[in-house]
Amino acid sequence: MQEHDMLVVLATRLAGSVEPTGPTPLPAIAARDALSDALIHHLHTEDSMIYPLLIGGNDASAAAAAHDVVTEFKDLIGDWTDYMATWPARRIETEWPAFTAVTLDLMRRLTGRVRRENELLYPLALAAAHIPLRAKQAS
C-alpha cells in the first residue's frame, strides 16, 4: 500500500507536469524517470508474487478477480517500456502536445490499476493471508 501511495504521488506529479499550461519538458522528464524507477520494480513484484497466490488459492472469487485484473492490465508493463523507448528527451521537447496526450492516458491507466488493486485485490490478499497488514519491523 505504501508503494501504491508513492506511485500515485509520482503519477500525479508526472500528469501535472504535462498539462498544457504546465512546465517545460525538463520537469516532465525528471518526473517520468522517477516514476519509471518505482513502477517497473512494483509491477514485476506484484505480477510475479501476489497475483499468482490469489489465482492459485482456494477462493474462487478471489482467483477470478485477480485473473480479471491481470488480464485487464497485462499490457501495462509493455506499454510503459514502449513509452519510455518511444519518448526520449529530444522527442518530448519537439512533440510536447503528443507526449502530453500519451502521458495523461498512461497515467489514467496506471492510477486505475492502483485503485483497483487497493479496493479489490489487496483486501482479498489480506483475507487469504498472502500479504501482511503491516511490514515486519526489523529487530
XYZ file of C-alpha atoms in Angstrom:
139
model
C 0.000 0.000 0.000
C 2.902 2.362 0.719
C 4.293 1.620 -2.736
C 0.874 2.377 -4.211
C 0.767 5.684 -2.377
C 4.198 6.557 -3.772
C 3.184 5.529 -7.304
C 0.098 7.746 -7.125
C 2.215 10.684 -5.928
C 4.716 10.153 -8.751
C 1.980 9.638 -11.379
C 0.197 12.782 -10.205
C 3.454 14.717 -10.371
C 4.077 13.489 -13.926
C 0.498 14.201 -15.031
C 0.733 17.691 -13.553
C 3.993 18.334 -15.366
C 2.481 17.608 -18.777
C -0.604 19.758 -18.580
C -0.683 22.221 -21.481
C -0.124 25.052 -19.027
C 2.475 23.024 -17.137
C 6.215 23.476 -17.034
C 8.736 22.852 -19.753
C 9.697 19.291 -20.746
C 12.624 19.044 -18.304
C 10.460 18.665 -15.167
C 8.270 16.159 -17.039
C 11.325 14.108 -17.998
C 12.549 14.066 -14.398
C 9.067 13.105 -13.130
C 8.781 10.354 -15.758
C 12.155 8.891 -14.832
C 11.351 8.893 -11.109
C 8.048 7.135 -11.758
C 9.704 4.621 -14.064
C 12.189 3.518 -11.420
C 9.414 2.894 -8.882
C 6.909 1.443 -11.330
C 8.986 -1.244 -13.003
C 10.031 -2.714 -9.664
C 6.499 -2.591 -8.284
C 4.815 -4.147 -11.324
C 7.264 -7.033 -11.505
C 6.858 -7.746 -7.793
C 3.061 -7.744 -7.865
C 2.693 -9.595 -11.124
C 5.104 -12.328 -10.089
C 4.140 -12.705 -6.416
C 0.705 -11.505 -5.319
C -1.398 -12.374 -8.357
C -0.226 -15.991 -8.668
C -1.028 -16.562 -4.977
C -4.562 -15.238 -5.442
C -5.137 -17.052 -8.731
C -3.824 -20.331 -7.327
C -5.620 -20.015 -3.991
C -8.721 -21.788 -2.729
C -11.027 -18.764 -3.028
C -12.647 -18.945 -6.472
C -13.956 -15.372 -6.357
C -10.525 -14.017 -5.376
C -8.919 -16.053 -8.145
C -11.411 -14.729 -10.687
C -10.920 -11.131 -9.533
C -7.136 -11.446 -9.718
C -7.352 -13.058 -13.146
C -9.586 -10.235 -14.401
C -7.157 -7.570 -13.193
C -4.166 -9.425 -14.662
C -5.973 -9.703 -17.994
C -7.090 -6.065 -17.935
C -3.649 -4.709 -17.171
C -1.361 -7.332 -18.726
C -0.060 -4.880 -21.264
C 0.790 -2.113 -18.793
C 4.441 -3.128 -18.303
C 4.934 -3.494 -22.053
C 3.176 -0.208 -22.723
C 5.324 1.529 -20.122
C 8.502 0.064 -21.643
C 7.379 1.186 -25.114
C 6.514 4.630 -23.754
C 9.979 5.042 -22.276
C 11.637 3.899 -25.520
C 9.340 5.921 -27.782
C 9.734 9.184 -25.885
C 13.396 10.097 -25.451
C 14.061 13.598 -24.155
C 14.682 15.063 -27.609
C 11.344 13.834 -28.946
C 9.496 15.076 -25.867
C 10.919 18.540 -26.499
C 9.866 18.562 -30.166
C 6.487 16.818 -29.816
C 5.232 18.181 -26.495
C 1.459 18.076 -27.305
C 1.620 14.424 -28.414
C 3.734 13.484 -25.392
C 1.226 15.220 -23.133
C -1.697 13.228 -24.559
C 0.090 9.879 -24.375
C 1.329 10.557 -20.853
C -2.063 11.592 -19.489
C -3.668 8.457 -20.938
C -0.995 6.222 -19.420
C -1.294 7.951 -16.025
C -5.071 7.402 -16.133
C -4.497 3.681 -16.724
C -1.848 3.446 -14.029
C -3.917 5.178 -11.364
C -6.873 2.981 -12.366
C -4.785 -0.106 -11.743
C -3.644 1.170 -8.353
C -7.228 1.988 -7.372
C -8.497 -1.472 -8.396
C -5.700 -3.172 -6.502
C -6.289 -1.107 -3.367
C -10.043 -1.581 -3.406
C -10.272 -5.174 -4.616
C -7.130 -7.252 -4.700
C -5.269 -6.175 -1.594
C -8.238 -6.829 0.702
C -8.552 -10.288 -0.879
C -4.815 -10.948 -0.440
C -5.001 -9.795 3.178
C -8.001 -12.020 3.881
C -6.187 -15.016 2.404
C -3.019 -14.162 4.414
C -0.962 -13.804 1.214
C 0.317 -10.408 2.363
C 0.753 -8.940 5.859
C -1.236 -5.967 7.073
C 1.984 -4.227 8.101
C 5.593 -4.766 7.162
C 7.614 -6.673 9.739
C 9.735 -4.454 11.960
C 13.485 -5.013 11.971
C 14.756 -6.223 15.329
